[in-house]
Coordinates of C-alpha atoms (C1' of nucleotides) in Angstrom, one line a residue:
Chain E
X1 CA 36.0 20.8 -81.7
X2 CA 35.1 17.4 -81.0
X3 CA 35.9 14.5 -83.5
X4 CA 34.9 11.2 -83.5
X5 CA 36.9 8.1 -83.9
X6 CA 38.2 8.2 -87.8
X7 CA 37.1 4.4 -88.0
X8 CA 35.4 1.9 -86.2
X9 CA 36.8 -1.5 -85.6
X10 CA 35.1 -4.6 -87.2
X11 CA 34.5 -6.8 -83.8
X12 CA 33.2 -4.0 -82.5
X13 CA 30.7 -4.1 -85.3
X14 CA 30.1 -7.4 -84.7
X15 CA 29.7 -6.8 -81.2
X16 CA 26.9 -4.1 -81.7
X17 CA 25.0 -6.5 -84.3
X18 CA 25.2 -9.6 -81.7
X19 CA 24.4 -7.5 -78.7
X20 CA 21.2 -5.8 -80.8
X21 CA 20.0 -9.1 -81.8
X22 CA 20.2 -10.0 -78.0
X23 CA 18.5 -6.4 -77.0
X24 CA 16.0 -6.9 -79.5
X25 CA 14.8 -10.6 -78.4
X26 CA 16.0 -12.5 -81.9
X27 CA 18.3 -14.4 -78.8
X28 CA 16.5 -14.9 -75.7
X29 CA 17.7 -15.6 -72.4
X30 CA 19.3 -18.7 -72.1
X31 CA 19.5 -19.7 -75.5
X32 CA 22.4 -20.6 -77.1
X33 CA 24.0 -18.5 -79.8
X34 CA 25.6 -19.9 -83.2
X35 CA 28.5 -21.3 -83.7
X36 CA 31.3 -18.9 -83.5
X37 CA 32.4 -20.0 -87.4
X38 CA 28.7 -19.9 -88.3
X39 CA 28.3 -16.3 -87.1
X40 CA 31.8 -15.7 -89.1
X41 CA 30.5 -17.0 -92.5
X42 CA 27.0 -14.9 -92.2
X43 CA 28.3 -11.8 -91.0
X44 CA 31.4 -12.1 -93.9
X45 CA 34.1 -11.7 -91.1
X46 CA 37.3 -14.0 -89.6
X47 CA 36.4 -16.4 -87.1
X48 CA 39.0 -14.6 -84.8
X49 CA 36.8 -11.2 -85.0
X50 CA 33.5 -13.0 -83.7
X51 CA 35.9 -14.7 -80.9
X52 CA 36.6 -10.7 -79.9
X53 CA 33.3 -9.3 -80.4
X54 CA 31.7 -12.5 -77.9
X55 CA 34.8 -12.4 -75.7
X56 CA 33.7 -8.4 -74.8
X57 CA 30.3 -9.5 -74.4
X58 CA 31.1 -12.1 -71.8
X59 CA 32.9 -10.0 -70.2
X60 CA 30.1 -7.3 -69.9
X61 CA 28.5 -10.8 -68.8
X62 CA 25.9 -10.1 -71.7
X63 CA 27.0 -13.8 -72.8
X64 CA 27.6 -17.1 -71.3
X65 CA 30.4 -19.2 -72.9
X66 CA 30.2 -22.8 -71.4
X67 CA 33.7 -24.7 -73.2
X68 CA 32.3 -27.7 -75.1
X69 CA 28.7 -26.4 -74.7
X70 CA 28.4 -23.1 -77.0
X71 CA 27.5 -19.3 -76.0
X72 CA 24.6 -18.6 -74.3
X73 CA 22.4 -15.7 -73.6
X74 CA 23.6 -15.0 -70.2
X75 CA 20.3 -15.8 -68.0
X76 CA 19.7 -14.2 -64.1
X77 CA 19.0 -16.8 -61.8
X78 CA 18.0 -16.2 -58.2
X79 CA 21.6 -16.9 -57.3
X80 CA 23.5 -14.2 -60.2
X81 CA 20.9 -12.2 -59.6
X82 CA 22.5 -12.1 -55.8
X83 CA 26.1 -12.7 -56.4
X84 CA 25.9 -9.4 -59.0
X85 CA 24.2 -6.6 -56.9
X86 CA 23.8 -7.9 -53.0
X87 CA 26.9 -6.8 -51.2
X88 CA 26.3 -7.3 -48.0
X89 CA 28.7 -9.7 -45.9
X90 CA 28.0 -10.3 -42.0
X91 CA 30.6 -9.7 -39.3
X92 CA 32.9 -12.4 -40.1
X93 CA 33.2 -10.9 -43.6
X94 CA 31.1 -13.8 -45.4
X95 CA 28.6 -13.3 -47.9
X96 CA 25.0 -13.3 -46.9
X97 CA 21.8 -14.2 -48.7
X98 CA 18.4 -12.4 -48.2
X99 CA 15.5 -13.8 -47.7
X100 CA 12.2 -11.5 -48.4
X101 CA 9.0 -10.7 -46.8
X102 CA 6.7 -8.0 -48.8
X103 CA 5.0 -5.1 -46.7
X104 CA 3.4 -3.3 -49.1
X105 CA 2.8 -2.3 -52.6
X106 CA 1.2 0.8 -54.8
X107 CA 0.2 2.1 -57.6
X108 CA 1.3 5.6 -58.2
X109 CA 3.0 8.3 -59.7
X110 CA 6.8 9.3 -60.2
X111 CA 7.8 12.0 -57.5
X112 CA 10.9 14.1 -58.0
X113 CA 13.4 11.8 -57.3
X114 CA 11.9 9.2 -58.7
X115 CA 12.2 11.3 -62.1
X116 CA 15.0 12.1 -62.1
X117 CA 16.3 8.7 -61.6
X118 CA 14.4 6.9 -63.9
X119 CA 14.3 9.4 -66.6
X120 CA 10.8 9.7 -66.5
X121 CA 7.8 12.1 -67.6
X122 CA 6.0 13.7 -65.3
X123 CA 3.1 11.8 -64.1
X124 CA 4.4 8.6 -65.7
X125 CA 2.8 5.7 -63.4
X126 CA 4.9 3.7 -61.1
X127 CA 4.4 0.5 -59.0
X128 CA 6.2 0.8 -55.2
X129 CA 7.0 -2.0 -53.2
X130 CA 8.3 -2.4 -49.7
X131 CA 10.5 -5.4 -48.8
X132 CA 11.8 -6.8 -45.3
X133 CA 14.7 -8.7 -46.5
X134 CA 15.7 -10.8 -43.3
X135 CA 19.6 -11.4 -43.1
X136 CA 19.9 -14.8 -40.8
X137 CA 17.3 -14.5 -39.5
X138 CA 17.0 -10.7 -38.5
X139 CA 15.0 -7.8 -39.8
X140 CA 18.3 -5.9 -40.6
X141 CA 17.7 -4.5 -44.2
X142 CA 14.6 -2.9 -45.7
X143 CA 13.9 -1.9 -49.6
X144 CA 11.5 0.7 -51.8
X145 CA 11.7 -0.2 -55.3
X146 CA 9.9 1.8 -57.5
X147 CA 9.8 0.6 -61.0
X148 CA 8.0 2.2 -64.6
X149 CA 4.7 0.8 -64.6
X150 CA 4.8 0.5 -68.6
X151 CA 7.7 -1.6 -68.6
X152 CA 6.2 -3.8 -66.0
X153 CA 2.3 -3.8 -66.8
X154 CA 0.7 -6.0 -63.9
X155 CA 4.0 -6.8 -62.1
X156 CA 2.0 -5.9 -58.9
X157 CA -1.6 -6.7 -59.8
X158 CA -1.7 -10.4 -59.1
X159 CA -2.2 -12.7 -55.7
X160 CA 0.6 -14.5 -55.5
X161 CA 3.8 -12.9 -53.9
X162 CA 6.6 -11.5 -55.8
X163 CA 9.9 -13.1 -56.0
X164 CA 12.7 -12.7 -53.9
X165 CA 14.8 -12.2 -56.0
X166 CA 12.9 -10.1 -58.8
X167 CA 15.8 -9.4 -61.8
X168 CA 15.4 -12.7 -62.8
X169 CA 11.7 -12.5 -62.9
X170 CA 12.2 -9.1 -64.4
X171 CA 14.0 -10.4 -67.7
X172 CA 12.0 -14.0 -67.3
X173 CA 8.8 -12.0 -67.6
X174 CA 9.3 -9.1 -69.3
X175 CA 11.8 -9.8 -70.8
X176 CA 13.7 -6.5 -69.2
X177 CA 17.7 -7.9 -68.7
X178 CA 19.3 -5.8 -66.0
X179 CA 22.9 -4.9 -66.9
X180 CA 24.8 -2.9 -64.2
X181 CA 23.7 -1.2 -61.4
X182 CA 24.9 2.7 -59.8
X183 CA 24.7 2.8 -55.9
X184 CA 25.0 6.2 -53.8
X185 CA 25.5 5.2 -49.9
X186 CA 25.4 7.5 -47.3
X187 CA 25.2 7.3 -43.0
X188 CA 22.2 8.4 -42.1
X189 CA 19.6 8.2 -38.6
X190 CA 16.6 5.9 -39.1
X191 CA 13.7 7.4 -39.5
X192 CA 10.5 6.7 -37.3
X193 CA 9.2 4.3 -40.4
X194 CA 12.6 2.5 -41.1
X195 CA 13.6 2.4 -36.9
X196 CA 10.3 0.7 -35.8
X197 CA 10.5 -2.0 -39.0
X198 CA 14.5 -2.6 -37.7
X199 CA 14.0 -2.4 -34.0
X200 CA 16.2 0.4 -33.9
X201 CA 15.4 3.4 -31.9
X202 CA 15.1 6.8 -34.2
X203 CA 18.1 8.1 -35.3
X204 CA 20.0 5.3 -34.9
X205 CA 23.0 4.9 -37.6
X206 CA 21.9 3.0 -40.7
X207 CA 23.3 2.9 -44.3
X208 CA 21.0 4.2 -47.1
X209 CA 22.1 2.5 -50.1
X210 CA 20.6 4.6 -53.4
X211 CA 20.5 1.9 -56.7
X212 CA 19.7 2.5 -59.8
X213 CA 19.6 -0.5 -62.0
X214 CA 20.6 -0.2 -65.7
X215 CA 19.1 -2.1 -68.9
X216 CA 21.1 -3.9 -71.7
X217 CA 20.2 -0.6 -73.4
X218 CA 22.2 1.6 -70.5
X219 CA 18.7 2.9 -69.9
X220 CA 17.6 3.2 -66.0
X221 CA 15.0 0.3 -65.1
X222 CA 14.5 0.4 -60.6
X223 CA 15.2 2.5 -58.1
X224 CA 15.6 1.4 -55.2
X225 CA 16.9 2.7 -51.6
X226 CA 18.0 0.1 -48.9
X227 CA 18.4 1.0 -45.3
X228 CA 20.6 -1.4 -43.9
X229 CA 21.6 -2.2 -40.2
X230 CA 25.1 -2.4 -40.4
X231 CA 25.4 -3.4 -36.1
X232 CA 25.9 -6.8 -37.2
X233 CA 26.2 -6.7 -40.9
X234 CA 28.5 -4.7 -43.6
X235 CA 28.6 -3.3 -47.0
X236 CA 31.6 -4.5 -49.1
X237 CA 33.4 -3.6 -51.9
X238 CA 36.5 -4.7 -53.9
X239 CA 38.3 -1.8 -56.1
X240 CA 40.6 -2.8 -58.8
Chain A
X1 CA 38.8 -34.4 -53.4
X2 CA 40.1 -31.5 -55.4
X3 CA 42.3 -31.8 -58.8
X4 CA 44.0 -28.7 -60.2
X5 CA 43.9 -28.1 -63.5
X6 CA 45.3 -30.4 -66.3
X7 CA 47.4 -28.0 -67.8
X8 CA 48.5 -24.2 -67.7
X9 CA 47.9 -22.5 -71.2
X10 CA 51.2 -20.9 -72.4
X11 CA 49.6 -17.5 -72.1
X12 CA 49.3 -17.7 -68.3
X13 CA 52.4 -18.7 -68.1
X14 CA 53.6 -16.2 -69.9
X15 CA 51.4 -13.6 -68.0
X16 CA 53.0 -15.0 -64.7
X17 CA 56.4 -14.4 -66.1
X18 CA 55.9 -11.2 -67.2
X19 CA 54.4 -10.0 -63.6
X20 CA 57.7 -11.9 -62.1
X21 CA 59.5 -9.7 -63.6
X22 CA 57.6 -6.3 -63.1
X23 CA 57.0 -7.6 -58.9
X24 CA 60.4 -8.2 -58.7
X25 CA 61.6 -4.7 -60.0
X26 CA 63.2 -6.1 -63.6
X27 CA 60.9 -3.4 -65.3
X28 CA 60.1 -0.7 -63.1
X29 CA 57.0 1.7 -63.0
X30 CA 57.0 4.0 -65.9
X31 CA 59.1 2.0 -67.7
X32 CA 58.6 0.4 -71.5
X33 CA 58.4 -3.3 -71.9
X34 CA 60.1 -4.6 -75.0
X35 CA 58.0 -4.6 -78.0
X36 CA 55.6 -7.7 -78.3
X37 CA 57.6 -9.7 -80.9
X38 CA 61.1 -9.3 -78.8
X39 CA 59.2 -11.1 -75.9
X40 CA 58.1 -13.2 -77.9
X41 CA 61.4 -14.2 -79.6
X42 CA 62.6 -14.3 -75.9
X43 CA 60.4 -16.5 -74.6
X44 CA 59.7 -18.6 -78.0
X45 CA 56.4 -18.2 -78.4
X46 CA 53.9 -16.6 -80.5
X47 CA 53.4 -13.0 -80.6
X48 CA 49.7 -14.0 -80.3
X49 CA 50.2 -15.7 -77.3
X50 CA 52.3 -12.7 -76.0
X51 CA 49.7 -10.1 -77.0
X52 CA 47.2 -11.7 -75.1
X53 CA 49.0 -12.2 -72.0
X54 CA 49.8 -8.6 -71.8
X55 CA 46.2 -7.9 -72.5
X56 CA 45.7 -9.6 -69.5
X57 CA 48.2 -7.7 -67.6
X58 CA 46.5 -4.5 -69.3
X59 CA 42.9 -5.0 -67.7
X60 CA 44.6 -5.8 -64.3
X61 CA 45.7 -2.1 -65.0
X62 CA 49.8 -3.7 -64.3
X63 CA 51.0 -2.6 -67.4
X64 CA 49.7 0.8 -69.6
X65 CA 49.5 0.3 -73.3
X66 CA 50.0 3.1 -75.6
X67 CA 49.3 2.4 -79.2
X68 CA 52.2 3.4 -81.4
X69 CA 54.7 4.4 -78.0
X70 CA 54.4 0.7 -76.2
X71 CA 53.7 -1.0 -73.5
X72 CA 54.6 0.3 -69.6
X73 CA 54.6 -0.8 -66.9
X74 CA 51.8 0.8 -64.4
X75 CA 52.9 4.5 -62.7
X76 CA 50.7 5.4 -60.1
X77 CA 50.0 9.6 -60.2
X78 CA 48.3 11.4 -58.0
X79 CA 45.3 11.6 -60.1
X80 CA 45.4 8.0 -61.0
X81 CA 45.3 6.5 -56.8
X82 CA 42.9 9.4 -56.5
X83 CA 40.5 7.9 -59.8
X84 CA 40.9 4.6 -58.5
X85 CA 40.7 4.0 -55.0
X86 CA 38.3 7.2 -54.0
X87 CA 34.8 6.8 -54.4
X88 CA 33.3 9.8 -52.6
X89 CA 30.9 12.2 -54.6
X90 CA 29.4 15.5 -54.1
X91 CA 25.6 16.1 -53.4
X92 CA 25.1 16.7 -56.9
X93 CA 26.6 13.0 -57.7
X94 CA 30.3 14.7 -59.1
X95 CA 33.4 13.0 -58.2
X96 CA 35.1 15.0 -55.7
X97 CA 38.9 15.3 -55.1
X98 CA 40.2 15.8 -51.4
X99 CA 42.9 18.1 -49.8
X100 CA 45.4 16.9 -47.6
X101 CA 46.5 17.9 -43.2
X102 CA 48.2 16.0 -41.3
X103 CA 47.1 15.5 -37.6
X104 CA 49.6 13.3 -36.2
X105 CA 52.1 10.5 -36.6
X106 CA 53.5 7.3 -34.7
X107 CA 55.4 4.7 -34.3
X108 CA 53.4 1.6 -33.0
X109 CA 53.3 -2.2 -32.7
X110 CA 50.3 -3.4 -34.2
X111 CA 46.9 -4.1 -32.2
X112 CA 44.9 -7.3 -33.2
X113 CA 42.5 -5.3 -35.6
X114 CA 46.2 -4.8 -37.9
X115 CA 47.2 -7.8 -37.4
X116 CA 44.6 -9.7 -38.8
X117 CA 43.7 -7.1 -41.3
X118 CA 47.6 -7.0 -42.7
X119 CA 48.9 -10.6 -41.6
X120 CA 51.5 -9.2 -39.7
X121 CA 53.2 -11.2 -36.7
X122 CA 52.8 -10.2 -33.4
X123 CA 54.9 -7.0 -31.8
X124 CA 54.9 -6.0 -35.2
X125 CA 56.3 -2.4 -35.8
X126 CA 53.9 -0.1 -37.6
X127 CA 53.6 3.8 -38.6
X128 CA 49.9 5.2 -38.1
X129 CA 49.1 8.7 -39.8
X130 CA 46.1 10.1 -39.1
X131 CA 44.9 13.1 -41.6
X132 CA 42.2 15.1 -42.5
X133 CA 40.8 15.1 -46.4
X134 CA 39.2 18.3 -46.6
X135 CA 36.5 18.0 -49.4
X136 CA 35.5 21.3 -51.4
X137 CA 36.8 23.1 -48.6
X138 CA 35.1 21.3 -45.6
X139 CA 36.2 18.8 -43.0
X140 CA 34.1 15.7 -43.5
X141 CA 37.1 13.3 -43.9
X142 CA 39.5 11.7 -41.8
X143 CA 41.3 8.7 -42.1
X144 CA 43.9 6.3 -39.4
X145 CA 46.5 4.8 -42.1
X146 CA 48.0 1.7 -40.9
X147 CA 51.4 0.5 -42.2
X148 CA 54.2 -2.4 -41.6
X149 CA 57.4 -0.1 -40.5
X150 CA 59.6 -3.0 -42.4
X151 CA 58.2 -2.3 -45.7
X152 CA 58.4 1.6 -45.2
X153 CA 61.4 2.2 -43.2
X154 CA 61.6 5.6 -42.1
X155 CA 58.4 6.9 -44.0
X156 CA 57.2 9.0 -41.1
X157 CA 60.8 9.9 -39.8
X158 CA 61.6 13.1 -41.9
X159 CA 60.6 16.9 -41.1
X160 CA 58.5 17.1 -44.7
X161 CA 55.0 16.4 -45.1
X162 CA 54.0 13.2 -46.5
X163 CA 52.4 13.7 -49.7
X164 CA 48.4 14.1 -50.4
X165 CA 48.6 10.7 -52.3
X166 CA 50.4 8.0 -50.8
X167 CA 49.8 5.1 -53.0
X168 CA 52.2 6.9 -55.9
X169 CA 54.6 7.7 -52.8
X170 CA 55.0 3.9 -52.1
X171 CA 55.6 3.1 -55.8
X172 CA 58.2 5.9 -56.4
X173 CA 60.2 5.9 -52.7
X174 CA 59.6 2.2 -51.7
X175 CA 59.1 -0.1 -55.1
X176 CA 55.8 -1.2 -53.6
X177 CA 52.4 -1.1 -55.9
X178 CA 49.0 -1.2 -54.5
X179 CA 47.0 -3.0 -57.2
X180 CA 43.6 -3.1 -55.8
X181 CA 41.6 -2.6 -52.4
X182 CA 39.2 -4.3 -50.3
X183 CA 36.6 -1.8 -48.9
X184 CA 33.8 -3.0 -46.1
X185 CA 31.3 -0.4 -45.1
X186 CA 29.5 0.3 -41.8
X187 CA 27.3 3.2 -40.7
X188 CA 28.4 3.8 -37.3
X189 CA 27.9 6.8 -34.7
X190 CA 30.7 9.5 -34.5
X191 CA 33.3 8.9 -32.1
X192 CA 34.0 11.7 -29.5
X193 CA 37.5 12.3 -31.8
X194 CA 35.7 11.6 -35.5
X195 CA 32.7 14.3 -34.1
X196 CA 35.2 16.8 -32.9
X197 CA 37.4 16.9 -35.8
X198 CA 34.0 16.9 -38.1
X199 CA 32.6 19.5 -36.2
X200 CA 29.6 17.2 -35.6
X201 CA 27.6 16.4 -32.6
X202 CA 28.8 12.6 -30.8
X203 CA 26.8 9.8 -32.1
X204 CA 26.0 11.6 -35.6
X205 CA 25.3 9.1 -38.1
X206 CA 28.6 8.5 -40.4
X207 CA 30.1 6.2 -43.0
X208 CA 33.0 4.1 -41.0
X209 CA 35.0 2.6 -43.8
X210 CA 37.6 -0.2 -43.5
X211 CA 40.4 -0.8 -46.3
X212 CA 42.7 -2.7 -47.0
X213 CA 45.4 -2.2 -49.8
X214 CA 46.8 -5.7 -51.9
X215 CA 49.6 -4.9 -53.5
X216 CA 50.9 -6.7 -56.7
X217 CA 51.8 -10.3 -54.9
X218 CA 48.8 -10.2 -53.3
X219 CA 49.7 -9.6 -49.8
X220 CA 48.3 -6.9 -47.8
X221 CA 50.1 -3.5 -47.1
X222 CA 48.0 -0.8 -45.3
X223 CA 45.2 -0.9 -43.0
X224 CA 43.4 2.8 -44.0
X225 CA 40.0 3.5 -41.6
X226 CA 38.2 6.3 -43.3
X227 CA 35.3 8.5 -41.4
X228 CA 33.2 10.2 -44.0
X229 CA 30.1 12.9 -42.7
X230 CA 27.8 12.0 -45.7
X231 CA 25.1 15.1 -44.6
X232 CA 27.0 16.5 -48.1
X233 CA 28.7 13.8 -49.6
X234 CA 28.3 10.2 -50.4
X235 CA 30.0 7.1 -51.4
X236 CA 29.6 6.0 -55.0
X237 CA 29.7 2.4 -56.3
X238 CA 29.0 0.5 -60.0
X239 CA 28.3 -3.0 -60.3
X240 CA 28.7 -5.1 -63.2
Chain F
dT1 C1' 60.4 7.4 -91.8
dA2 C1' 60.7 3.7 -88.5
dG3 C1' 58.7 1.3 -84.8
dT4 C1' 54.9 0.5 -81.9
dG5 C1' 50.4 -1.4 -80.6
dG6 C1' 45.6 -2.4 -82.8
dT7 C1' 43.1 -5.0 -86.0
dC8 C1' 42.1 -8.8 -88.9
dT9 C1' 42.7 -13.1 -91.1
dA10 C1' 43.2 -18.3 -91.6
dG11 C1' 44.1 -22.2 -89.9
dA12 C1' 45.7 -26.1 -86.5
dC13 C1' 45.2 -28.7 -82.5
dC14 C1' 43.3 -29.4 -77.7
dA15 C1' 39.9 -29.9 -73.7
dC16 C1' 35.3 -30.6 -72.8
dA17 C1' 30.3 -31.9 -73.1
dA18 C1' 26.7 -34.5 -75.0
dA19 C1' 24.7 -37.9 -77.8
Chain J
dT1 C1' 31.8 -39.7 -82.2
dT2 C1' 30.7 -35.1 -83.1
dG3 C1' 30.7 -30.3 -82.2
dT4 C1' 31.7 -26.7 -79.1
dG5 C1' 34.7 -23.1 -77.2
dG6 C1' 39.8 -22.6 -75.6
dT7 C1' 44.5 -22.2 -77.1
dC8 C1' 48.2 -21.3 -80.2
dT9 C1' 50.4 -20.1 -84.3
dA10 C1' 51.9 -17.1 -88.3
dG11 C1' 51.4 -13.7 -90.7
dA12 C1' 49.3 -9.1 -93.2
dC13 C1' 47.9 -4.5 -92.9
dC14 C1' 46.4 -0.2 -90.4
dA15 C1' 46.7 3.8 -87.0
dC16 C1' 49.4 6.3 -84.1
dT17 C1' 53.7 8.4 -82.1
dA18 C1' 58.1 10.2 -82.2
dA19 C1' 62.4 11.3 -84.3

DNA sequence: TAGTGGTCTAGACCACAAA
DNA sequence: TTGTGGTCTAGACCACTAA
């Protein structure tokens, strides 16, 4: 039989309350929090407890601390948006930036996969888009997002371009924060589509990179599957 | 032109001594520290300032804290390497643990790839072990271990098997403690050798994967190059 | 029962940023 | 100059483990 904790800590209390305030939009983006001591006196707690309950959430980089500035809603810019979730580092081992070029974009609705991924109904509407991301220059690494179209209403139906990098858009418009992201890769042959958009001949090795991006509320927000040349480029990872 | 920092805080200092003392063998795996205020007394500081240095120490996963036993330093198990460094999941997305046959063993000097990857000096003596990691049964992993012969002297000199994890192996036999990896990815066309052992056809699509091991000072110690079929498997990664 | 780490408090002083 | 987070101290009490 399972039992639960036989108490809960105070900061982590804290650390809930802050962090639904933040979920719920009472803090936005970018804005700065209280005072540490002036959270302290209206929650009823020790300084020193809100210090631990922040310190955790800038950790989980839900929170910015800036030393003589205050603590700030952490906000994705086109650069954290990057340095977070793009892994890919050319052949010397250096980090490389994207840029983006759209192909194409849909309306539809969730297949299989999608479903299960996202945690979706069936039926439920989705926008798909299809994005060359040029790495120096070369078409080395291709992208389908698909995305809930209720948590996104429009995200697609304008003129202008999306973008490039679209989780700061995501939380700037929508105000959708992505927390964490869960990547499956595998070694796979190019298929006819993703070969001709790479210059690759069919069945050439490629990496397909499965992501699923999590919410502030641990709830899936985009999938999306990458196929990667990896001839001149590389996946990397650091575990600790 | 570039100015360090003003000043050290205590606790980093205290943080550095502590590692000191755990790299240079003082307190060795599996052992207890003293408790927090004995350090403290030792080193006349605060507990506070003691506690939070070993937290430190604690995230870096050096030293084990066990509330009401104390605080150890780090002992690598089997299932500990295995839950840290191996990444590789089964189709249904389950972590997956792999078995263990040795194909061969060498002596060597290193080749430029080991030499950059482990900053080793020319001529260099090394031990290479190549093995299969039979997953659920099937052979879809091999892996070419590279190590310095000077920090493992005699490791691939007995009649016994080396063990199925190695990182626990270095800790217990040789003092020395891999504390975190550096992983680059690559999907890459099967080798004549990689497709045989794989029972694959030449040029099938798999994950090439390129480690290196840092051990608790930083400096590299093994060069590991891991072929993984991923028709069944997959490599599985969470950013935050 | 004794000893450990975990939590919580209350305050002092410092480094840093902005007005 | 003011206010922020960063550091450091000094203690109290609680939960957990092992003897």
């Amino acid at each position: 039989m399972e039992t639960g904790p036989s108490f809960v800590p105070l900061y982590q209390q804290v650390r809930g309350i802050l962090l639904g305030r933040i979920t719920d939009g009472y803090w936005k983006p970018g804005e700065p929090l209280p005072a540490e001591p002036r959270i302290a006196e209206e929650l009823g707690v020790s300084p020193g407890t809100v210090r631990k309950a922040l310190d955790d959430l800038a950790a989980a980089k839900v929170v910015t601390r800036r030393q003589g500035r205050g603590t700030y809603v952490t906000e994705h810019s086109p650069d954290t948006a990057l340095f977070h979730f793009f892994r890919v580092v050319n052949a010397k081992g250096h980090r490389s930036l994207p840029d983006c070029r759209e192909l194409s974009r849909h309306h539809g609705k969730v297949n299989a996969r999608e479903r299960k991924a996202l945690d979706l109904p069936a039926g439920a509407p989705v926008y798909r888009i299809r994005r060359m991301r040029p790495m120096e220059g070369r078409d080395v690494l291709i992208e389908d997002i698909t995305v809930p179209a209720t948590l996104f209403p429009g995200l697609i139906d304008g003129r202008a371009p999306l973008p490039n990098t679209l989780y700061d858009h995501y939380q700037r418009a929508y105000g959708v924060t992505i927390r964490r992201a869960s990547e499956t890769l595998r070694a796979v042959g190019a298929s006819d589509s993703v070969a001709r958009h790479l210059g690759l001949a069919t069945g050439h090795p490629v990496m397909e990179i499965h992501r699923v991006a999590i919410g502030l509320d641990e709830k899936p927000i985009e999938l999306r599957i990458t196929w990667l040349a990896t001839d001149d480029f590389a996946y990397h990872v650091e575990l600790e």
